[in-house]
XYZ file of C-alpha atoms in Angstrom:
652
model
C 14.036 21.906 30.598
C 12.528 20.915 26.976
C 12.031 17.304 26.688
C 12.026 15.407 23.321
C 10.061 12.257 23.038
C 11.109 10.432 19.894
C 9.271 7.242 18.972
C 12.332 4.644 19.096
C 15.777 5.100 20.228
C 17.470 5.390 16.771
C 15.203 8.607 16.225
C 16.080 9.802 19.665
C 19.617 9.488 18.744
C 19.299 11.528 15.763
C 17.381 14.408 17.586
C 19.986 14.418 20.068
C 23.112 14.443 17.437
C 21.306 17.617 16.098
C 21.472 19.617 19.815
C 23.995 21.066 21.708
C 27.082 19.246 23.009
C 28.195 17.895 25.179
C 25.916 14.886 25.958
C 25.481 12.766 28.458
C 23.916 9.244 28.489
C 21.667 8.036 31.060
C 19.068 5.507 31.654
C 16.603 5.869 28.611
C 17.228 9.309 27.487
C 20.336 11.514 26.711
C 21.031 15.028 28.415
C 22.242 17.436 25.828
C 24.593 20.773 26.406
C 21.656 23.488 27.000
C 19.935 21.229 29.870
C 17.174 19.653 27.425
C 16.770 15.880 27.678
C 16.176 13.360 24.614
C 14.163 10.247 25.420
C 11.831 7.939 23.683
C 9.604 5.279 23.359
C 10.354 1.668 21.926
C 7.747 1.193 19.703
C 4.175 1.065 21.501
C 4.916 1.416 25.166
C 1.243 1.010 25.859
C -1.470 -1.640 24.628
C -5.122 -2.094 25.081
C -5.952 -4.462 28.082
C -7.495 -7.571 27.646
C -11.263 -8.169 27.987
C -11.114 -9.341 31.321
C -9.578 -6.322 32.821
C -13.098 -5.015 32.002
C -14.903 -7.803 33.540
C -13.373 -10.878 34.912
C -16.406 -13.247 33.524
C -14.845 -12.176 29.840
C -11.998 -14.695 30.289
C -14.081 -17.198 28.828
C -15.318 -17.366 25.421
C -19.225 -17.338 25.490
C -21.760 -16.120 23.035
C -23.618 -13.682 25.450
C -20.725 -11.694 26.006
C -20.653 -10.648 22.458
C -20.069 -8.085 21.511
C -17.516 -6.735 23.955
C -17.642 -3.117 23.845
C -16.052 -1.218 26.624
C -17.587 1.905 27.899
C -14.189 3.401 29.004
C -11.075 2.438 27.311
C -8.027 1.451 29.342
C -4.292 0.903 28.474
C -1.799 -0.984 29.965
C 2.410 -0.807 29.754
C 3.859 -3.444 27.586
C 5.919 -5.801 30.160
C 8.776 -5.875 28.019
C 9.415 -1.908 27.914
C 7.759 -0.915 30.901
C 11.191 0.357 32.272
C 11.174 2.848 29.530
C 7.771 4.151 30.399
C 8.533 4.803 33.606
C 11.573 6.826 32.381
C 9.300 8.561 30.171
C 6.636 9.256 32.833
C 9.400 10.917 35.143
C 10.902 12.906 32.566
C 7.854 14.254 31.210
C 6.631 15.154 34.999
C 10.094 17.376 35.359
C 9.859 19.013 31.646
C 8.546 22.176 31.150
C 7.868 21.784 27.605
C 7.267 18.543 25.674
C 8.374 18.051 22.113
C 6.611 14.920 20.064
C 9.122 13.468 17.559
C 6.811 10.263 16.401
C 7.391 9.266 13.046
C 5.193 11.372 10.688
C 2.475 9.053 10.161
C -0.832 8.234 11.879
C 0.402 5.733 14.158
C 3.904 7.420 15.174
C 1.337 10.428 16.121
C -0.742 8.280 18.377
C 1.800 6.280 19.900
C 3.529 9.275 21.675
C 0.431 11.063 22.178
C -0.789 7.979 24.284
C 2.431 8.253 26.285
C 1.710 11.901 26.859
C -1.810 11.325 28.124
C -1.154 8.114 30.157
C 1.383 10.346 32.097
C -1.168 12.628 33.224
C -0.226 16.017 31.097
C -3.190 18.149 31.118
C -4.198 22.207 30.736
C -1.743 24.657 29.545
C 1.194 21.919 29.274
C -0.699 19.812 27.210
C -1.726 22.713 24.785
C 1.778 23.670 24.561
C 3.141 20.200 23.473
C 4.946 20.972 20.017
C 5.451 18.722 17.093
C 8.740 17.855 15.341
C 8.051 16.240 11.834
C 11.261 14.545 10.895
C 11.508 12.316 7.264
C 15.350 12.436 7.034
C 17.731 11.509 9.757
C 20.914 13.139 8.521
C 22.270 15.861 10.992
C 21.350 18.865 8.728
C 17.907 17.737 7.985
C 17.161 17.034 11.630
C 18.444 20.736 12.565
C 16.009 22.038 9.843
C 13.066 20.208 11.560
C 14.043 21.242 15.174
C 13.892 24.715 13.806
C 10.297 24.390 12.069
C 8.355 22.754 14.804
C 4.278 23.020 15.139
C 1.748 22.513 17.618
C 0.714 19.397 18.308
C -2.901 20.616 18.532
C -2.751 20.573 14.756
C -2.582 16.902 14.538
C -4.983 15.951 17.069
C -7.425 14.853 14.130
C -4.405 12.223 12.999
C -4.356 11.037 16.349
C -7.661 10.916 16.581
C -7.882 8.565 13.506
C -5.279 6.561 14.716
C -7.223 5.829 18.399
C -10.416 4.939 16.054
C -8.600 2.539 13.790
C -7.113 1.140 16.883
C -10.405 0.646 18.888
C -12.102 -0.509 15.762
C -9.618 -3.189 15.045
C -10.004 -4.409 18.862
C -13.705 -4.305 18.493
C -13.629 -6.170 15.305
C -10.850 -8.765 15.704
C -11.621 -9.915 19.372
C -15.715 -10.301 18.702
C -15.386 -11.582 15.437
C -12.669 -14.043 16.141
C -14.530 -15.355 19.507
C -17.886 -15.411 17.335
C -16.695 -17.794 14.597
C -14.564 -19.719 16.829
C -17.331 -20.836 19.015
C -19.565 -21.646 16.207
C -16.606 -23.784 14.602
C -16.280 -25.553 18.017
C -19.876 -26.270 18.123
C -19.248 -28.327 14.801
C -16.318 -30.021 16.112
C -13.409 -27.625 14.982
C -10.665 -27.675 17.358
C -8.658 -24.264 16.651
C -9.048 -20.566 16.509
C -10.833 -18.726 13.914
C -9.055 -15.786 13.543
C -10.873 -12.776 11.643
C -9.255 -9.378 11.193
C -10.233 -6.330 9.469
C -7.649 -6.257 6.683
C -6.114 -9.902 6.843
C -9.392 -11.312 6.367
C -10.429 -9.407 3.208
C -6.924 -9.657 1.744
C -7.138 -13.262 1.898
C -10.567 -13.313 0.294
C -9.253 -11.282 -2.369
C -6.373 -14.321 -3.292
C -8.623 -16.975 -2.483
C -11.286 -15.966 -4.991
C -8.749 -14.917 -7.446
C -7.518 -18.539 -7.415
C -10.769 -19.736 -7.682
C -11.726 -17.775 -10.720
C -8.483 -19.246 -12.221
C -9.669 -23.122 -11.307
C -13.023 -22.455 -12.421
C -12.043 -20.709 -15.907
C -13.102 -22.130 -19.214
C -10.899 -20.744 -22.255
C -13.206 -20.123 -24.915
C -11.814 -19.431 -28.705
C -12.271 -15.779 -30.392
C -11.066 -14.403 -33.661
C -9.467 -11.160 -35.174
C -9.415 -10.095 -38.523
C -6.364 -8.201 -39.914
C -6.278 -6.547 -43.195
C -2.875 -6.142 -44.657
C -2.707 -3.076 -46.767
C -0.015 -1.456 -49.163
C -0.007 2.331 -49.860
C 1.292 1.506 -53.574
C 4.521 3.155 -52.591
C 5.754 0.296 -51.385
C 4.587 0.712 -47.493
C 2.847 -2.142 -45.773
C 1.089 -1.934 -42.814
C -2.028 -3.782 -40.901
C -5.009 -2.770 -40.014
C -7.630 -4.530 -37.152
C -11.503 -4.971 -38.023
C -13.977 -3.142 -35.806
C -17.236 -5.246 -35.700
C -20.353 -3.422 -36.475
C -23.714 -3.784 -34.387
C -24.820 -6.382 -36.733
C -22.118 -8.651 -35.332
C -23.216 -8.231 -31.664
C -25.136 -11.863 -31.567
C -21.986 -13.302 -32.366
C -19.981 -11.198 -29.555
C -19.199 -12.088 -26.071
C -19.575 -9.089 -23.458
C -16.192 -7.771 -24.147
C -16.876 -7.381 -27.784
C -14.836 -10.509 -28.905
C -15.964 -12.090 -31.947
C -16.917 -16.126 -31.147
C -17.741 -17.348 -34.644
C -15.008 -18.353 -36.744
C -17.553 -18.448 -39.854
C -17.938 -14.580 -39.520
C -14.432 -14.025 -39.155
C -13.682 -15.922 -42.630
C -16.122 -14.258 -44.335
C -15.093 -10.490 -43.504
C -11.502 -11.820 -44.407
C -12.684 -12.978 -47.871
C -14.596 -10.147 -48.529
C -11.763 -7.721 -47.810
C -8.859 -9.846 -49.903
C -7.716 -7.960 -52.913
C -10.102 -4.935 -52.284
C -9.853 -1.342 -52.386
C -9.349 0.552 -49.104
C -10.375 4.166 -48.509
C -8.774 6.149 -45.550
C -11.649 7.754 -43.464
C -9.469 9.819 -41.221
C -5.704 9.883 -39.958
C -4.519 11.644 -36.807
C -0.743 12.135 -36.160
C -0.581 13.840 -32.769
C 2.749 14.420 -30.852
C 2.439 13.939 -27.050
C 4.220 13.636 -24.146
C 4.638 11.603 -20.946
C 5.611 13.404 -17.552
C 7.965 11.561 -15.265
C 6.590 9.745 -12.600
C 6.291 10.886 -8.993
C 8.937 9.889 -6.538
C 7.879 6.848 -4.554
C 5.817 6.440 -1.382
C 6.300 3.006 0.201
C 3.546 1.138 -1.735
C 4.671 2.221 -4.982
C 8.737 1.313 -4.068
C 7.386 -2.072 -3.235
C 5.751 -2.714 -6.334
C 8.149 -1.693 -8.644
C 10.976 -3.742 -6.595
C 8.657 -6.870 -6.823
C 8.174 -6.295 -10.639
C 12.203 -5.875 -11.069
C 13.802 -7.806 -8.494
C 10.887 -10.171 -7.290
C 11.097 -8.813 -3.639
C 8.580 -9.302 -1.188
C 6.935 -6.233 0.450
C 8.504 -6.943 3.723
C 12.108 -7.495 2.003
C 11.662 -4.114 0.635
C 10.045 -2.465 4.009
C 13.220 -3.756 6.033
C 15.635 -2.814 3.689
C 14.012 0.879 3.267
C 14.272 0.989 7.105
C 17.634 0.293 7.179
C 18.505 2.620 4.434
C 16.652 5.569 6.572
C 17.791 4.169 10.297
C 21.083 2.901 9.933
C 22.538 4.301 6.823
C 20.911 7.675 6.602
C 20.842 7.403 2.878
C 16.964 7.607 2.252
C 13.981 9.666 3.896
C 11.362 8.245 5.952
C 10.061 5.173 4.192
C 6.587 4.306 5.928
C 5.414 7.378 3.971
C 2.113 7.506 1.616
C 2.876 10.873 0.050
C 4.549 11.292 -3.486
C 5.181 14.708 -3.207
C 7.797 17.070 -1.665
C 7.552 20.552 -0.298
C 8.493 23.195 -2.574
C 11.395 24.550 -0.510
C 13.002 21.153 -0.655
C 13.897 21.628 -4.242
C 16.765 23.842 -3.121
C 18.564 20.716 -1.521
C 18.662 18.914 -5.227
C 22.250 19.999 -5.922
C 23.476 18.478 -2.446
C 21.522 15.497 -3.000
C 22.913 15.017 -6.349
C 26.214 15.451 -5.422
C 25.650 12.889 -2.629
C 24.459 10.249 -5.109
C 27.262 11.096 -7.299
C 29.671 9.800 -4.300
C 28.001 7.120 -3.209
C 27.325 5.081 -6.381
C 29.369 5.439 -9.575
C 26.458 3.465 -11.760
C 24.180 6.621 -11.326
C 27.054 9.370 -12.312
C 25.559 9.422 -15.803
C 21.991 9.899 -14.477
C 22.998 12.711 -12.229
C 25.194 14.431 -14.975
C 22.371 14.614 -17.398
C 19.905 16.089 -14.685
C 18.771 19.610 -15.170
C 18.333 20.662 -11.585
C 16.652 24.000 -12.432
C 13.427 21.754 -13.254
C 10.853 22.055 -10.799
C 7.846 20.069 -11.724
C 4.591 18.571 -10.329
C 6.565 16.765 -7.696
C 7.071 20.150 -5.444
C 3.602 20.994 -4.289
C 3.028 22.243 -0.453
C -0.968 21.299 -0.675
C -0.130 17.828 -0.941
C 2.198 17.382 1.955
C 1.397 17.285 5.535
C 3.223 15.030 7.829
C 5.470 13.581 5.365
C 6.909 13.482 2.210
C 7.853 11.113 -0.599
C 10.555 8.802 -0.112
C 13.789 10.563 -1.536
C 17.562 10.110 -1.289
C 19.334 12.173 1.593
C 22.773 14.158 1.262
C 24.419 11.639 3.359
C 27.585 10.094 1.858
C 28.437 6.734 1.681
C 29.366 4.576 -0.791
C 26.829 1.752 -1.701
C 29.675 -0.829 -2.307
C 29.214 -1.501 1.184
C 25.593 -2.186 1.388
C 23.896 -5.637 0.646
C 22.570 -6.060 -2.835
C 19.148 -6.011 -1.382
C 19.766 -2.362 0.010
C 21.519 -1.173 -3.240
C 18.958 -2.172 -5.625
C 15.970 -0.270 -3.295
C 18.607 2.671 -2.724
C 18.837 2.927 -6.741
C 15.297 2.574 -7.139
C 14.911 5.713 -4.864
C 17.492 7.539 -6.451
C 16.419 7.076 -10.345
C 12.959 7.927 -9.038
C 14.132 11.149 -7.698
C 16.381 12.062 -10.566
C 14.018 11.558 -13.325
C 12.442 14.666 -11.595
C 15.179 16.823 -13.493
C 14.562 15.349 -16.872
C 12.384 16.653 -20.203
C 9.144 14.901 -20.475
C 9.204 11.783 -22.675
C 7.922 12.653 -26.119
C 6.404 10.250 -28.605
C 4.188 10.431 -31.806
C 0.842 8.615 -32.077
C -0.839 7.675 -35.275
C -4.380 6.412 -35.618
C -5.837 5.336 -39.055
C -9.492 4.635 -39.576
C -10.186 2.747 -42.749
C -13.086 1.395 -44.899
C -12.548 -1.658 -46.797
C -15.753 -3.271 -48.322
C -18.236 -1.540 -46.168
C -16.039 -2.801 -42.977
C -14.327 -0.697 -40.620
C -10.519 -1.062 -39.809
C -8.385 0.835 -37.485
C -4.425 1.047 -37.545
C -2.400 2.435 -34.569
C 1.405 3.210 -34.188
C 3.374 4.692 -31.714
C 6.969 6.033 -31.862
C 9.687 7.529 -29.979
C 10.486 11.197 -30.518
C 13.147 12.301 -27.362
C 13.679 9.680 -24.323
C 13.477 12.436 -21.949
C 13.185 10.971 -18.340
C 12.690 7.493 -19.959
C 16.679 7.354 -20.263
C 16.960 6.583 -16.792
C 14.600 3.363 -17.009
C 16.655 0.925 -19.811
C 13.834 -0.711 -20.970
C 12.919 -0.503 -24.863
C 9.825 1.071 -25.820
C 7.864 -0.963 -28.365
C 7.205 0.863 -31.483
C 5.224 0.039 -34.478
C 4.951 1.868 -37.928
C 2.133 3.499 -39.765
C 2.636 5.308 -43.107
C 1.645 9.221 -43.515
C -1.788 8.983 -44.892
C -4.276 11.309 -46.085
C -8.154 11.534 -45.614
C -9.598 9.906 -48.689
C -6.643 8.188 -49.903
C -7.481 4.729 -51.719
C -4.997 2.124 -50.478
C -5.081 -1.521 -51.513
C -5.744 -4.242 -49.166
C -4.013 -7.521 -50.266
C -5.436 -10.054 -48.107
C -7.515 -10.432 -44.819
C -6.280 -12.979 -42.055
C -7.932 -14.564 -39.573
C -6.445 -14.663 -36.189
C -7.331 -17.522 -33.716
C -7.033 -16.491 -30.164
C -8.370 -17.947 -27.107
C -9.493 -16.062 -23.797
C -7.031 -16.177 -20.901
C -7.637 -16.571 -16.994
C -6.928 -13.784 -14.584
C -3.364 -14.020 -13.620
C -2.663 -15.277 -9.958
C -1.510 -12.566 -7.570
C 2.236 -11.786 -7.329
C 3.783 -9.603 -4.701
C 3.527 -6.472 -7.255
C -0.246 -7.091 -8.128
C -1.184 -7.851 -4.742
C 0.239 -4.674 -3.309
C -1.250 -2.823 -6.133
C -4.596 -4.255 -5.474
C -4.394 -2.975 -1.823
C -3.407 0.380 -2.818
C -6.274 0.653 -4.769
C -9.091 -1.244 -3.812
C -11.830 0.434 -5.421
C -11.297 -2.080 -8.374
C -12.570 -4.963 -6.002
C -15.327 -3.768 -4.180
C -18.452 -4.968 -5.359
C -21.060 -2.494 -3.640
C -21.733 0.060 -6.755
C -22.484 3.091 -4.507
C -19.519 2.584 -2.357
C -17.294 2.121 -5.495
C -18.520 5.592 -6.740
C -17.352 7.374 -3.238
C -13.794 5.549 -3.144
C -11.045 7.390 -4.313
C -7.891 5.865 -6.622
C -5.873 5.977 -3.499
C -8.315 4.490 -0.909
C -6.834 1.355 -0.174
C -6.695 -1.706 2.124
C -4.724 -1.168 5.001
C -1.826 1.716 5.363
C 1.691 1.753 3.807
C 3.215 1.193 6.973
C 1.038 -2.235 7.486
C 0.532 -3.551 4.284
C 3.790 -5.771 4.314
C 3.077 -6.965 7.956
C -0.477 -8.058 6.817
C 0.793 -10.120 3.748
C 3.528 -11.649 6.181
C 1.200 -12.531 8.463
C -0.935 -14.625 6.388
C 2.253 -16.567 5.268
C 3.154 -17.141 8.902
C -0.628 -18.554 9.614
C -0.298 -20.863 6.375
C -3.005 -19.052 4.793
C -1.132 -17.827 1.877
C 1.880 -19.848 0.177
C 4.236 -19.047 -2.696
C 3.742 -21.127 -5.748
C 7.014 -20.048 -7.854
C 6.414 -16.374 -8.210
C 2.827 -16.341 -7.683
C 0.831 -15.752 -4.274
C -2.105 -18.603 -3.730
C -4.074 -19.330 -0.902
C -3.549 -22.663 0.644
C -6.491 -25.166 1.405
C -6.997 -23.999 5.077
C -6.701 -20.244 4.007
C -9.385 -21.106 0.982
C -11.482 -22.860 3.222
C -11.620 -20.288 6.064
C -12.673 -17.992 3.134
C -15.419 -20.334 1.969
C -16.799 -20.632 5.612
C -17.170 -17.122 6.487
C -19.983 -14.728 5.115
C -19.239 -12.363 1.875
C -19.671 -9.727 4.401
C -16.222 -10.295 6.246
C -14.351 -11.771 2.997
C -15.017 -8.862 0.782
C -12.953 -5.498 1.036
C -16.006 -3.620 0.730
C -16.690 -2.712 4.467
C -12.610 -2.188 5.041
C -12.275 0.108 2.204
C -15.021 2.245 3.448
C -13.487 2.240 7.152
C -10.002 3.459 5.443
C -11.918 6.331 3.780
C -13.381 7.395 6.939
C -10.489 7.183 8.960
C -8.733 9.151 6.550
C -11.660 11.620 6.855
C -10.941 11.789 10.655
C -7.670 13.079 9.891
C -8.732 15.715 7.627
C -11.228 16.976 10.148
C -14.119 15.833 7.587
C -15.579 13.175 10.129
C -15.728 12.832 13.911
C -14.369 9.854 16.105
C -18.236 9.297 17.323
C -19.623 9.362 13.628
C -16.921 6.178 12.845
C -17.010 4.190 15.764
C -21.063 4.312 16.901
C -22.156 3.035 13.389
C -19.299 0.468 13.539
C -20.393 -0.784 16.961
C -24.238 -1.433 15.270
C -22.911 -2.920 12.279
C -20.540 -5.383 14.594
C -23.454 -6.394 16.577
C -25.532 -6.990 13.449
C -22.776 -9.209 12.306
C -22.581 -11.400 15.355
C -26.475 -11.696 16.022
C -26.472 -13.088 12.245
C -23.543 -15.311 12.657
C -25.151 -16.835 15.836
C -28.835 -17.254 14.218
C -27.148 -18.814 11.173
C -25.116 -21.431 13.467
C -22.245 -23.333 12.936
C -23.265 -25.346 9.344
C -21.343 -23.332 7.137
C -17.848 -24.004 9.113
C -17.993 -27.838 9.252
C -15.457 -28.090 6.175
C -12.867 -26.553 7.807
C -9.550 -28.605 8.213
C -8.986 -29.522 11.802
C -4.896 -28.954 11.137
C -5.557 -25.119 11.281
C -2.716 -23.074 11.748
C -4.582 -20.899 14.390
C -4.491 -23.926 17.056
C -3.046 -23.380 20.406
C 0.044 -25.415 19.457
C 0.910 -24.240 16.078
C 0.435 -20.730 16.853
C 3.379 -20.853 19.065
C 5.456 -22.852 16.738
C 4.769 -21.124 13.171
C 3.530 -17.753 14.119
C 6.028 -17.129 17.024
C 5.659 -14.758 19.616
C 2.270 -12.907 19.317
C 2.448 -9.012 18.762
C 0.110 -6.263 18.116
C 0.422 -7.651 14.414
C -0.776 -11.059 15.320
C -4.373 -12.388 15.731
C -6.317 -12.747 18.711
C -6.047 -16.251 20.211
C -6.891 -17.876 23.499
C -3.112 -18.706 23.610
C -2.355 -15.045 23.794
C -4.826 -13.817 26.031
C -3.260 -16.255 28.498
C -0.429 -14.301 28.055
C -2.018 -11.421 28.436
C -0.699 -10.278 24.807
C -2.777 -8.572 22.018
C -2.745 -9.767 18.669
C -2.955 -8.132 15.709
C -6.522 -6.476 14.885
C -6.015 -6.412 11.359
């Protein structure tokens, strides 16, 4: 008997639908026509044990226990789903062959692997486990996946990466939450100081941005424009480029701070000849943006509709599981397998059937175009989020789901459009020994941008030739003021999490981080942001996201090493390296344990004085945690309250 183990019931049903009939439903599983069985997890069936399971004395929070580092890690069943775990263990024992059908990501890999190992599978049976990667729940797509099984051994590094992340978060969250809570209580604070590997640096990003804005002092600066004429009735402007001699009158970004200098330049160029030093007219093109991963979808949805990250994730998950209109949404990939290109016709036909607003976009597509999106070398466990060939009218969807579907459709269809072509002109002009530059950009052909109906800003610059003499009719001083950085929004906060290198302060670390290194993962970012709202550490002010007083004071009370994204960004980079076989589990965890000991010892040595300003009404008290955060899950923080319940809180 072959046993298929899906991550959740909806995926299990999709697998069964692609297997021989007749089907017989039983307790926690489905028997299919050829004698095989499909069963499922219900999310994580296993969780880390509580500290007191390692040593009963750990139930009390004491400095001398820290750091708590298990020698042999233990898991326990989640009470709510223990019956399903029993069903799986029995079926695993009976099965001759196991097929791992977890979601195609790091957590999905570990989730099923944990159950297989917890059930005692060893030796040849363990080595023969197969892996089925499903990113599309339509019957035909699932059948294709079932015909392309791989060895689960190929995914050991991915599972190891997830295991390292889980244990690191446990170590970090539990030990530092206990350490700083105990310190705060020494200064009279009554609540729990929740510290997480991702949530705390994320709150730090927002709190520090808020402080920069509040402390910002606007300063005036000045630009000079030259209004020029070709003599043939063609007018344009050019902007002054200050020389090195002007450096004493500029700020670090090259802005002129002295109005008298700008006025002098404007007067000197008025009614003067102007000579063209160079003129470049280039035709350029812009390739279509790649299909979405989850973060890019969330960012675009936030910009266009103002949706939160969690709203987009929930809608995308429903479009994937319930409606089967898009592929797996928690993907971090923006590429597609090359053989997926042949499905373009059936997918396009489905889009035309589903949404009349997309009919013209489909008709304008050239399905023979095969651009950079189709790249096997950049696809492994999962691919970009794209529409499926399911036919279902979008008129039956709510507005949120319809809008997300249309975003995914447009991003997919633009892969079958020509490049956007435009002309870019740059002229350098000398006026009374001063250098002025004029730039212009104009559209040649829309290409893929025809699918995105926002008008491109165009500017005019006449055709000039090197050495041509013009006339500067007048100089004009433009008064400007420096602007503070903008408050974070859903879109910009997600963008910051997706490209954390911009916010890392350590110059050496900044060098090794890639543009794609982020804070958290595609699957966890929305939940982390929502968690900070639930704890009342973040708040919405109009369309912006700002720290509350509690959130701000929490960040002020913690050392920079915990509130900056540097360490977390390094962790994410190392976890990714483990999944790519470029780093070992021990090479990640052992240095982390040493760092943890150092942070805790320093915190104890520094004492509680830094924590005295925390407001006593923190959301993390026992009473308010239950009221505001709801039932603790694996995505909530460690508190004394959920230790009593025996529930793990988010180590993030």
